[in-house]
Short mmCIF file of C-alpha atoms in Angstrom, two decimals:
data_model
loop_
_atom_site.label_atom_id
_atom_site.label_comp_id
_atom_site.label_asym_id
_atom_site.label_seq_id
_atom_site.Cartn_x
_atom_site.Cartn_y
_atom_site.Cartn_z
CA UNK A 1 -18.91 59.07 15.65
CA UNK A 2 -20.57 55.69 15.59
CA UNK A 3 -18.25 54.59 12.83
CA UNK A 4 -15.21 55.80 14.81
CA UNK A 5 -16.29 53.75 17.84
CA UNK A 6 -16.91 50.79 15.59
CA UNK A 7 -13.37 51.07 14.19
CA UNK A 8 -11.93 51.15 17.71
CA UNK A 9 -13.87 48.01 18.62
CA UNK A 10 -12.76 46.33 15.41
CA UNK A 11 -9.10 47.07 16.20
CA UNK A 12 -9.58 45.59 19.68
CA UNK A 13 -11.24 42.59 18.07
CA UNK A 14 -8.28 42.16 15.69
CA UNK A 15 -5.87 42.29 18.64
CA UNK A 16 -7.86 39.65 20.52
CA UNK A 17 -7.94 37.50 17.37
CA UNK A 18 -4.15 37.70 17.01
CA UNK A 19 -3.82 36.55 20.63
CA UNK A 20 -6.05 33.58 19.95
CA UNK A 21 -8.85 34.93 22.21
CA UNK A 22 -11.57 34.01 19.76
CA UNK A 23 -14.65 34.35 22.00
CA UNK A 24 -13.43 37.77 23.12
CA UNK A 25 -12.79 38.84 19.52
CA UNK A 26 -16.21 37.64 18.41
CA UNK A 27 -17.88 39.69 21.17
CA UNK A 28 -15.91 42.82 20.21
CA UNK A 29 -16.79 42.51 16.51
CA UNK A 30 -20.44 42.03 17.49
CA UNK A 31 -20.35 45.29 19.47
CA UNK A 32 -18.71 46.98 16.48
CA UNK A 33 -21.47 45.75 14.17
CA UNK A 34 -24.07 47.14 16.56
CA UNK A 35 -22.38 50.58 16.47
CA UNK A 36 -21.94 50.72 12.71
CA UNK A 37 -23.34 48.02 10.50
CA UNK A 38 -22.22 49.23 7.07
CA UNK A 39 -18.53 48.34 7.27
CA UNK A 40 -18.05 45.05 5.35
CA UNK A 41 -14.64 44.44 6.96
CA UNK A 42 -16.16 44.00 10.41
CA UNK A 43 -18.38 41.23 9.07
CA UNK A 44 -15.48 39.59 7.24
CA UNK A 45 -13.36 39.68 10.37
CA UNK A 46 -16.16 38.26 12.49
CA UNK A 47 -16.63 35.52 9.90
CA UNK A 48 -12.93 34.67 10.26
CA UNK A 49 -13.18 34.35 14.04
CA UNK A 50 -16.38 32.33 13.71
CA UNK A 51 -14.50 29.93 11.43
CA UNK A 52 -12.10 29.35 14.33
CA UNK A 53 -15.11 28.77 16.60
CA UNK A 54 -16.68 26.49 13.94
CA UNK A 55 -19.90 28.53 14.01
CA UNK A 56 -20.61 27.76 10.35
CA UNK A 57 -24.04 29.40 10.17
CA UNK A 58 -22.61 32.60 11.61
CA UNK A 59 -19.75 32.48 9.08
CA UNK A 60 -22.16 32.16 6.16
CA UNK A 61 -24.38 35.00 7.47
CA UNK A 62 -21.45 37.36 8.05
CA UNK A 63 -19.90 36.70 4.64
CA UNK A 64 -23.23 37.11 2.88
CA UNK A 65 -23.71 40.42 4.69
CA UNK A 66 -20.18 41.58 3.80
CA UNK A 67 -20.72 40.65 0.14
CA UNK A 68 -24.13 42.30 0.14
CA UNK A 69 -22.57 45.58 1.34
CA UNK A 70 -19.73 45.61 -1.19
CA UNK A 71 -21.86 44.23 -4.02
CA UNK A 72 -21.59 40.73 -5.42
CA UNK A 73 -19.15 41.68 -8.19
CA UNK A 74 -16.88 43.85 -6.08
CA UNK A 75 -13.48 42.71 -4.87
CA UNK A 76 -14.11 40.88 -1.59
CA UNK A 77 -12.07 37.71 -1.99
CA UNK A 78 -11.63 37.10 1.74
CA UNK A 79 -15.38 37.11 2.31
CA UNK A 80 -15.86 34.65 -0.56
CA UNK A 81 -13.09 32.44 0.77
CA UNK A 82 -14.48 32.42 4.33
CA UNK A 83 -17.96 31.83 2.88
CA UNK A 84 -16.68 28.77 1.03
CA UNK A 85 -15.18 27.41 4.25
CA UNK A 86 -18.43 27.99 6.13
CA UNK A 87 -20.45 26.28 3.42
CA UNK A 88 -18.09 23.32 3.42
CA UNK A 89 -18.48 23.18 7.22
CA UNK A 90 -22.25 22.98 6.69
CA UNK A 91 -21.73 20.15 4.16
CA UNK A 92 -22.85 22.19 1.17
CA UNK A 93 -19.99 21.36 -1.18
CA UNK A 94 -21.71 22.69 -4.33
CA UNK A 95 -22.19 26.16 -2.88
CA UNK A 96 -18.72 25.98 -1.33
CA UNK A 97 -17.14 25.23 -4.72
CA UNK A 98 -18.92 28.17 -6.36
CA UNK A 99 -17.77 30.53 -3.60
CA UNK A 100 -14.23 29.17 -3.68
CA UNK A 101 -14.07 29.66 -7.46
CA UNK A 102 -15.27 33.26 -7.05
CA UNK A 103 -12.55 33.90 -4.46
CA UNK A 104 -9.96 32.29 -6.74
CA UNK A 105 -11.11 34.33 -9.70
CA UNK A 106 -11.00 37.59 -7.73
CA UNK A 107 -7.42 36.90 -6.66
CA UNK A 108 -6.42 35.94 -10.20
CA UNK A 109 -7.96 39.09 -11.69
CA UNK A 110 -7.78 41.58 -8.81
CA UNK A 111 -8.99 45.13 -8.99
CA UNK A 112 -6.09 47.60 -8.94
CA UNK A 113 -6.65 48.66 -5.32
CA UNK A 114 -7.09 45.14 -4.00
CA UNK A 115 -4.85 43.93 -1.21
CA UNK A 116 -3.79 40.41 -2.11
CA UNK A 117 -1.28 38.52 -0.03
CA UNK A 118 1.28 36.49 -1.96
CA UNK A 119 0.06 33.11 -0.72
CA UNK A 120 -3.63 33.75 -1.53
CA UNK A 121 -3.63 32.23 -5.00
CA UNK A 122 -1.98 29.02 -3.81
CA UNK A 123 -4.25 28.78 -0.75
CA UNK A 124 -7.44 29.43 -2.69
CA UNK A 125 -6.43 27.06 -5.46
CA UNK A 126 -5.88 24.28 -2.92
CA UNK A 127 -9.27 25.05 -1.38
CA UNK A 128 -11.01 24.85 -4.77
CA UNK A 129 -9.56 21.36 -5.11
CA UNK A 130 -10.78 20.45 -1.62
CA UNK A 131 -14.33 21.61 -2.50
CA UNK A 132 -14.23 19.61 -5.73
CA UNK A 133 -13.28 16.47 -3.88
CA UNK A 134 -16.06 17.08 -1.33
CA UNK A 135 -18.61 17.78 -4.05
CA UNK A 136 -17.88 14.68 -6.07
CA UNK A 137 -17.58 12.35 -3.12
CA UNK A 138 -20.95 13.63 -1.81
CA UNK A 139 -22.46 13.03 -5.23
CA UNK A 140 -21.16 9.46 -5.35
CA UNK A 141 -22.42 8.72 -1.85
CA UNK A 142 -25.85 10.00 -2.82
CA UNK A 143 -25.81 7.82 -5.94
CA UNK A 144 -24.86 4.77 -3.88
CA UNK A 145 -27.61 5.52 -1.39
CA UNK A 146 -30.20 5.87 -4.15
CA UNK A 147 -28.90 2.73 -5.80
CA UNK A 148 -29.25 0.94 -2.47
CA UNK A 149 -32.85 2.19 -2.11
CA UNK A 150 -33.72 1.04 -5.60
CA UNK A 151 -32.25 -2.38 -4.98
CA UNK A 152 -34.19 -2.79 -1.74
CA UNK A 153 -37.40 -1.75 -3.52
CA UNK A 154 -36.88 -4.22 -6.38
CA UNK A 155 -36.02 -7.03 -3.98
CA UNK A 156 -39.17 -6.42 -1.98
CA UNK A 157 -41.24 -6.49 -5.20
CA UNK A 158 -39.71 -9.86 -6.07
CA UNK A 159 -40.47 -11.14 -2.57
CA UNK A 160 -44.10 -9.99 -2.93
CA UNK A 161 -44.35 -11.84 -6.22
CA UNK A 162 -42.89 -14.98 -4.66
CA UNK A 163 -45.48 -14.82 -1.89
CA UNK A 164 -48.32 -14.30 -4.40
CA UNK A 165 -47.23 -17.27 -6.53
CA UNK A 166 -46.86 -19.49 -3.47
CA UNK A 167 -50.31 -18.44 -2.21
CA UNK A 168 -51.73 -19.28 -5.62
CA UNK A 169 -50.29 -22.82 -5.37
CA UNK A 170 -51.76 -23.20 -1.85
CA UNK A 171 -55.17 -22.08 -3.09
CA UNK A 172 -55.09 -24.56 -5.98
CA UNK A 173 -54.01 -27.29 -3.57
CA UNK A 174 -56.95 -26.51 -1.27
CA UNK A 175 -59.34 -26.59 -4.23
CA UNK A 176 -57.80 -29.95 -5.10
CA UNK A 177 -56.78 -28.59 -8.53
CA UNK A 178 -53.28 -29.79 -7.62
CA UNK A 179 -51.99 -32.89 -5.91
CA UNK A 180 -49.65 -32.77 -2.92
CA UNK A 181 -46.54 -33.79 -4.82
CA UNK A 182 -47.25 -31.49 -7.75
CA UNK A 183 -47.92 -28.56 -5.40
CA UNK A 184 -44.67 -29.09 -3.55
CA UNK A 185 -42.76 -29.30 -6.86
CA UNK A 186 -44.39 -26.08 -8.06
CA UNK A 187 -43.53 -24.27 -4.80
CA UNK A 188 -39.97 -25.50 -5.08
CA UNK A 189 -39.74 -24.23 -8.64
CA UNK A 190 -41.19 -20.82 -7.74
CA UNK A 191 -38.70 -20.37 -4.92
CA UNK A 192 -35.72 -21.41 -7.03
CA UNK A 193 -36.70 -19.07 -9.87
CA UNK A 194 -37.14 -16.14 -7.48
CA UNK A 195 -33.86 -16.87 -5.69
CA UNK A 196 -32.12 -16.84 -9.05
CA UNK A 197 -33.73 -13.53 -9.96
CA UNK A 198 -32.62 -11.96 -6.68
CA UNK A 199 -29.09 -13.26 -7.17
CA UNK A 200 -28.97 -11.78 -10.68
CA UNK A 201 -30.34 -8.49 -9.40
CA UNK A 202 -27.64 -8.32 -6.71
CA UNK A 203 -24.93 -9.18 -9.25
CA UNK A 204 -26.06 -6.40 -11.55
CA UNK A 205 -26.05 -3.85 -8.73
CA UNK A 206 -22.70 -5.05 -7.42
CA UNK A 207 -21.20 -4.63 -10.89
CA UNK A 208 -22.48 -1.06 -11.01
CA UNK A 209 -21.08 -0.23 -7.57
CA UNK A 210 -17.88 1.80 -7.86
CA UNK A 211 -16.67 0.35 -4.56
CA UNK A 212 -16.35 -3.01 -6.34
CA UNK A 213 -14.29 -1.60 -9.16
CA UNK A 214 -10.60 -2.18 -9.16
CA UNK A 215 -8.64 0.98 -8.42
CA UNK A 216 -7.93 2.79 -11.66
CA UNK A 217 -4.88 4.83 -12.47
CA UNK A 218 -5.48 8.56 -12.43
CA UNK A 219 -4.55 9.65 -15.96
CA UNK A 220 -1.24 11.53 -15.96
CA UNK A 221 -2.59 14.37 -18.06
CA UNK A 222 -4.86 15.65 -15.26
CA UNK A 223 -1.99 15.63 -12.73
CA UNK A 224 0.09 18.71 -12.04
CA UNK A 225 3.75 17.65 -12.20
CA UNK A 226 4.65 19.89 -9.27
CA UNK A 227 2.03 19.10 -6.61
CA UNK A 228 0.99 15.69 -8.00
CA UNK A 229 -2.64 16.82 -7.52
CA UNK A 230 -5.36 16.87 -10.19
CA UNK A 231 -5.51 20.26 -11.92
CA UNK A 232 -8.49 22.59 -12.20
CA UNK A 233 -6.94 25.67 -13.86
CA UNK A 234 -4.09 24.38 -16.07
CA UNK A 235 -1.82 26.80 -17.91
CA UNK A 236 0.63 25.93 -20.67
CA UNK A 237 4.28 26.95 -21.05
CA UNK A 238 6.04 27.67 -24.32
CA UNK A 239 7.19 24.07 -24.64
CA UNK A 240 3.63 22.74 -24.47
CA UNK A 241 3.66 21.32 -20.93
CA UNK A 242 0.87 22.31 -18.57
CA UNK A 243 0.87 23.00 -14.84
CA UNK A 244 -1.67 24.12 -12.26
CA UNK A 245 -1.66 27.91 -12.39
CA UNK A 246 -1.07 28.53 -8.68
CA UNK A 247 1.89 26.14 -8.43
CA UNK A 248 3.74 27.32 -11.53
CA UNK A 249 3.26 30.91 -10.26
CA UNK A 250 4.85 29.81 -6.99
CA UNK A 251 7.81 28.31 -8.87
CA UNK A 252 8.24 31.38 -11.12
CA UNK A 253 8.40 33.64 -8.06
CA UNK A 254 11.53 31.76 -7.05
CA UNK A 255 13.02 31.05 -10.42
CA UNK A 256 11.78 32.54 -13.70
CA UNK A 257 12.57 29.42 -15.71
CA UNK A 258 10.69 26.63 -17.40
CA UNK A 259 10.75 23.70 -14.97
CA UNK A 260 11.60 21.22 -17.72
CA UNK A 261 13.87 23.13 -20.10
CA UNK A 262 15.29 25.85 -17.77
CA UNK A 263 14.56 28.38 -20.53
CA UNK A 264 13.55 31.84 -19.28
CA UNK A 265 9.83 31.88 -18.45
CA UNK A 266 7.54 34.47 -16.86
CA UNK A 267 3.86 34.57 -15.93
CA UNK A 268 3.20 36.58 -19.11
CA UNK A 269 4.38 33.65 -21.24
CA UNK A 270 1.75 31.32 -19.77
CA UNK A 271 -1.51 30.61 -21.59
CA UNK A 272 -4.65 29.01 -20.23
CA UNK A 273 -5.11 25.49 -21.56
CA UNK A 274 -8.87 25.30 -22.14
CA UNK A 275 -8.83 21.89 -23.79
CA UNK A 276 -7.00 20.31 -20.88
CA UNK A 277 -9.24 22.15 -18.46
CA UNK A 278 -12.27 20.53 -20.12
CA UNK A 279 -10.55 17.16 -19.93
CA UNK A 280 -9.94 17.69 -16.20
CA UNK A 281 -13.62 18.55 -15.72
CA UNK A 282 -14.55 15.37 -17.58
CA UNK A 283 -12.25 13.41 -15.28
CA UNK A 284 -14.06 14.74 -12.20
CA UNK A 285 -17.42 14.03 -13.81
CA UNK A 286 -16.48 10.44 -14.59
CA UNK A 287 -16.58 9.57 -10.89
CA UNK A 288 -13.19 10.89 -9.90
CA UNK A 289 -13.62 10.02 -6.24
CA UNK A 290 -13.39 6.33 -7.02
CA UNK A 291 -10.01 6.95 -8.61
CA UNK A 292 -8.84 9.13 -5.83
CA UNK A 293 -9.92 7.16 -2.77
CA UNK A 294 -6.48 7.83 -1.27
CA UNK A 295 -6.28 11.40 -2.46
CA UNK A 296 -8.30 13.38 0.04
CA UNK B 1 2.30 20.09 7.83
CA UNK B 2 2.28 23.49 6.17
CA UNK B 3 2.82 24.18 2.51
CA UNK B 4 2.32 21.81 -0.38
CA UNK B 5 5.09 19.41 0.65
CA UNK B 6 3.00 17.05 2.78
CA UNK B 7 0.63 15.81 0.12
CA UNK B 8 3.24 15.73 -2.56
CA UNK B 9 5.55 13.62 -0.38
CA UNK B 10 2.74 11.23 0.54
CA UNK B 11 2.07 10.67 -3.14
CA UNK B 12 5.74 10.25 -3.99
CA UNK B 13 6.03 7.74 -1.17
CA UNK B 14 3.01 5.76 -2.38
CA UNK B 15 4.55 5.64 -5.85
CA UNK B 16 8.01 4.70 -4.62
CA UNK B 17 6.65 1.87 -2.47
CA UNK B 18 5.46 0.30 -5.72
CA UNK B 19 8.31 0.11 -8.20
CA UNK B 20 11.78 1.65 -8.24
CA UNK B 21 14.52 1.40 -10.86
CA UNK B 22 17.15 -1.31 -10.30
CA UNK B 23 19.74 -0.53 -7.63
CA UNK B 24 17.58 2.04 -5.82
CA UNK B 25 15.64 1.14 -2.70
CA UNK B 26 13.70 2.94 0.01
CA UNK B 27 15.09 2.36 3.51
CA UNK B 28 12.85 4.54 5.65
CA UNK B 29 10.41 7.41 5.47
CA UNK B 30 8.78 7.19 8.88
CA UNK B 31 8.95 10.93 9.11
CA UNK B 32 7.77 12.50 5.85
CA UNK B 33 10.41 15.22 6.40
CA UNK B 34 13.35 12.83 6.17
CA UNK B 35 13.80 9.81 3.95
CA UNK B 36 16.69 7.41 3.51
CA UNK B 37 17.45 5.59 0.28
CA UNK B 38 20.07 2.96 -0.59
CA UNK B 39 21.92 2.99 -3.91
CA UNK B 40 23.91 0.34 -5.74
CA UNK B 41 26.15 1.44 -8.62
CA UNK B 42 26.12 -1.00 -11.55
CA UNK B 43 29.01 -1.68 -13.92
CA UNK B 44 31.70 0.49 -12.39
CA UNK B 45 34.78 -1.19 -10.84
CA UNK B 46 35.25 1.79 -8.48
CA UNK B 47 32.08 0.73 -6.64
CA UNK B 48 31.79 -3.00 -5.76
CA UNK B 49 28.39 -4.35 -6.82
CA UNK B 50 27.65 -5.59 -3.27
CA UNK B 51 28.32 -2.20 -1.70
CA UNK B 52 25.34 0.03 -0.93
CA UNK B 53 25.45 3.76 -0.32
CA UNK B 54 22.93 5.50 1.93
CA UNK B 55 21.37 8.82 0.89
CA UNK B 56 19.50 11.04 3.33
CA UNK B 57 16.83 13.39 1.92
CA UNK B 58 15.62 16.28 4.00
CA UNK B 59 12.56 18.21 2.79
CA UNK B 60 11.50 21.74 3.72
CA UNK B 61 7.82 22.70 3.82
CA UNK B 62 8.32 24.42 0.46
CA UNK B 63 9.34 21.21 -1.31
CA UNK B 64 9.11 20.74 -4.30
CA UNK B 65 9.38 24.48 -5.00
CA UNK B 66 12.61 24.28 -2.98
CA UNK B 67 15.20 21.55 -3.51
CA UNK B 68 15.56 18.81 -0.91
CA UNK B 69 18.83 18.57 1.00
CA UNK B 70 20.54 15.35 -0.09
CA UNK B 71 23.72 13.93 1.49
CA UNK B 72 25.46 10.57 1.73
CA UNK B 73 25.55 9.04 5.23
CA UNK B 74 28.46 7.28 6.91
CA UNK B 75 27.16 4.30 8.94
CA UNK B 76 28.76 1.33 10.70
CA UNK B 77 25.77 -1.06 10.97
CA UNK B 78 24.85 -1.73 8.28
CA UNK B 79 28.09 -0.53 6.78
CA UNK B 80 27.61 2.41 4.47
CA UNK B 81 30.63 4.31 3.12
CA UNK B 82 30.75 7.67 1.41
CA UNK B 83 31.41 6.82 -2.27
CA UNK B 84 34.65 8.12 -3.76
CA UNK B 85 33.90 10.77 -6.36
CA UNK B 86 35.50 14.10 -7.33
CA UNK B 87 32.20 15.84 -6.49
CA UNK B 88 31.44 14.10 -3.20
CA UNK B 89 33.17 15.32 -0.04
CA UNK B 90 34.18 12.83 2.62
CA UNK B 91 31.48 14.22 4.96
CA UNK B 92 28.80 13.13 2.47
CA UNK B 93 28.03 16.51 0.91
CA UNK B 94 27.33 16.21 -2.80
CA UNK B 95 28.18 18.87 -5.32
CA UNK B 96 25.53 18.41 -8.02
CA UNK B 97 23.89 21.28 -9.89
CA UNK B 98 20.41 19.82 -9.73
CA UNK B 99 20.51 19.99 -5.93
CA UNK B 100 21.36 23.67 -5.64
CA UNK B 101 19.08 26.68 -5.84
CA UNK B 102 19.72 27.42 -9.50
CA UNK B 103 19.75 23.89 -10.80
CA UNK B 104 16.70 22.56 -8.98
CA UNK B 105 13.35 22.29 -10.72
CA UNK B 106 10.07 21.29 -9.04
CA UNK B 107 9.45 18.59 -11.63
CA UNK B 108 12.31 16.61 -10.10
CA UNK B 109 11.46 14.10 -7.41
CA UNK B 110 13.17 11.64 -5.08
CA UNK B 111 13.33 8.99 -7.76
CA UNK B 112 14.81 11.28 -10.42
CA UNK B 113 17.38 12.64 -7.95
CA UNK B 114 18.43 9.08 -7.05
CA UNK B 115 18.76 8.21 -10.73
CA UNK B 116 20.90 11.31 -11.37
CA UNK B 117 23.21 10.52 -8.46
CA UNK B 118 23.40 6.87 -9.48
CA UNK B 119 24.38 7.79 -13.03
CA UNK B 120 26.86 10.40 -11.78
CA UNK B 121 28.57 7.55 -9.89
CA UNK B 122 28.21 5.03 -12.71
CA UNK B 123 30.03 7.29 -15.19
CA UNK B 124 32.82 8.24 -12.76
CA UNK B 125 36.39 7.27 -13.65
CA UNK B 126 38.35 8.84 -10.76
CA UNK B 127 38.39 7.27 -7.31
CA UNK B 128 39.21 10.52 -5.59
CA UNK B 129 37.76 13.32 -3.41
CA UNK B 130 37.21 16.90 -4.56
CA UNK B 131 40.27 19.16 -4.31
CA UNK B 132 40.47 20.75 -0.85
CA UNK B 133 38.32 18.02 0.71
CA UNK B 134 40.13 17.92 4.07
CA UNK B 135 39.97 21.70 4.43
CA UNK B 136 36.28 21.82 3.42
CA UNK B 137 35.26 19.03 5.81
CA UNK B 138 37.14 20.71 8.67
CA UNK B 139 35.81 24.21 8.12
CA UNK B 140 32.34 23.90 6.59
CA UNK B 141 29.48 24.86 8.90
CA UNK B 142 26.90 25.74 6.22
CA UNK B 143 24.03 23.57 5.15
CA UNK B 144 24.70 22.01 1.73
CA UNK B 145 22.24 24.20 -0.16
CA UNK B 146 23.83 27.39 1.18
CA UNK B 147 27.29 26.50 -0.11
CA UNK B 148 28.41 28.05 -3.36
CA UNK B 149 30.21 25.26 -5.11
CA UNK B 150 32.49 25.96 -8.00
CA UNK B 151 31.53 23.77 -10.87
CA UNK B 152 35.01 23.61 -12.18
CA UNK B 153 34.38 20.34 -13.99
CA UNK B 154 31.16 20.55 -15.97
CA UNK B 155 31.85 17.26 -17.73
CA UNK B 156 31.08 15.09 -14.71
#
C-alpha cells in the first residue's frame, strides 16, 4: 500500500518536473520517499530535480542513497551521472570524474535489462571531459597557490636575514668596531646583495609559472578529428585512425562507413586504443589546462 | 547551443582565423550557425583572377555528424556572381557528392570543403550551367541536402 502511494506521488512528481515546476516536484518526491524509502528511482528523480534547483548537497545525498539501494556495482547510470554533476557543483572535480567515469562505463557495458537512451553515451562522454578539465585546472590553481605561498615565505626569510645583517652593522658601528663610511658601505652592500637574491628568486618562480609560458600547440594525436576535443576513450578503425568512442558511434549510427576511407565500418570493427589512451592521460597530466586555456 | 556543433565550430573558427590556403578567406561568422567565405579560383580562364565568389555555410546542431548546407550567394555590393559550372545551378546550389548525405564525412571541415569547391572550379573546362538549370531554379523548393542529384558526370 505504502509503495503504491509512493508510486502515485512519484508520477505526480514526474509530471510537475516535465512542466518545469521544480519546487513542486521536489516536494512530491519528498512525500514519496517518506511513504516508501526503498525505491531507488524516487531518489534518482529527486536528485534530477535538485540539480535544476542547484541543491548540490541534496543531489549528492539522493544519488548516494539510490546507489546504496541498488548496490554500487548494479546498473544505475543515471544516479552516477547526477552524482557527478552534484559533485562538480560542490567543486569536487576528482570525485565528479570518478562518478562520471562509472556512469560512462555503465552505459558502455550495460546490463541486458538496462534502459539506455541513444544520446547517453555522447552526453556522458562530454561530461567526463568536462570533469577532467575541472580536475586539472583545480590542480594547477592549487599548485600556483602553493608556489605563491612558498615564494612569500622565502622572500620573508630573505628580508629577515637582511634585517639581521643590517642590525649587525649597526651594533658594530655603535661599538666603534666600524667607522661611519665603512658601515654605510657595508649596509649598501648587504642591501644590494639581498635585492639581487630576491630578484633571482622571483625570476625562478616566474619561469616555473605556467601562466608565463607561451601557449603550446595541443598535439594532434590527442584530438578527436570529429569533435576537435581531446580524447579520453579512443578507439581505432581498421585503417589505424583513432576517434573518441562516443563520437564515432554517433557517426556510425548515421552512416556505417569509415570517415576517412568510406569503407564499410561497424561498431564491432572498432578496437580500444590503449596506447593512445595512455598518451592522452599523459597529456592531461603534463598540465593540460595550460595548453587548453581557450578550451573550456 | 545543443549538440556538439558549438564547440567544434568555435575551434574551427579559431583555426581559420589563423591561416587559410591561398584564395580562400573568411568573410563573416558572427553567428556560429552561418558563415560566409570568399573564394578566388587560380589559373582558370573561365574565372577571372580578380573575381571572388561568396559561399554561405549553414550548420545544423548535429554538425559535423551532419553535412553543412553550402551554397553560392548572388550579391550586388560587393559584386559576387554565381560561378559558371556544369554542377552549379544559377541559384547557387552546388551539386557535389561530399555535401550530400552519403558523401559527407565528419572529418571534413569548412576549410576542406572550400578547398574541394575551389579545386572543382579550378579543373572545370565548361563555362555552362547544369542541364535543366532554368527548370530546376524555377521549380525547386527543397533545401539543397534534400535534393537527390543525379551524378551523371562522375569525372568532374
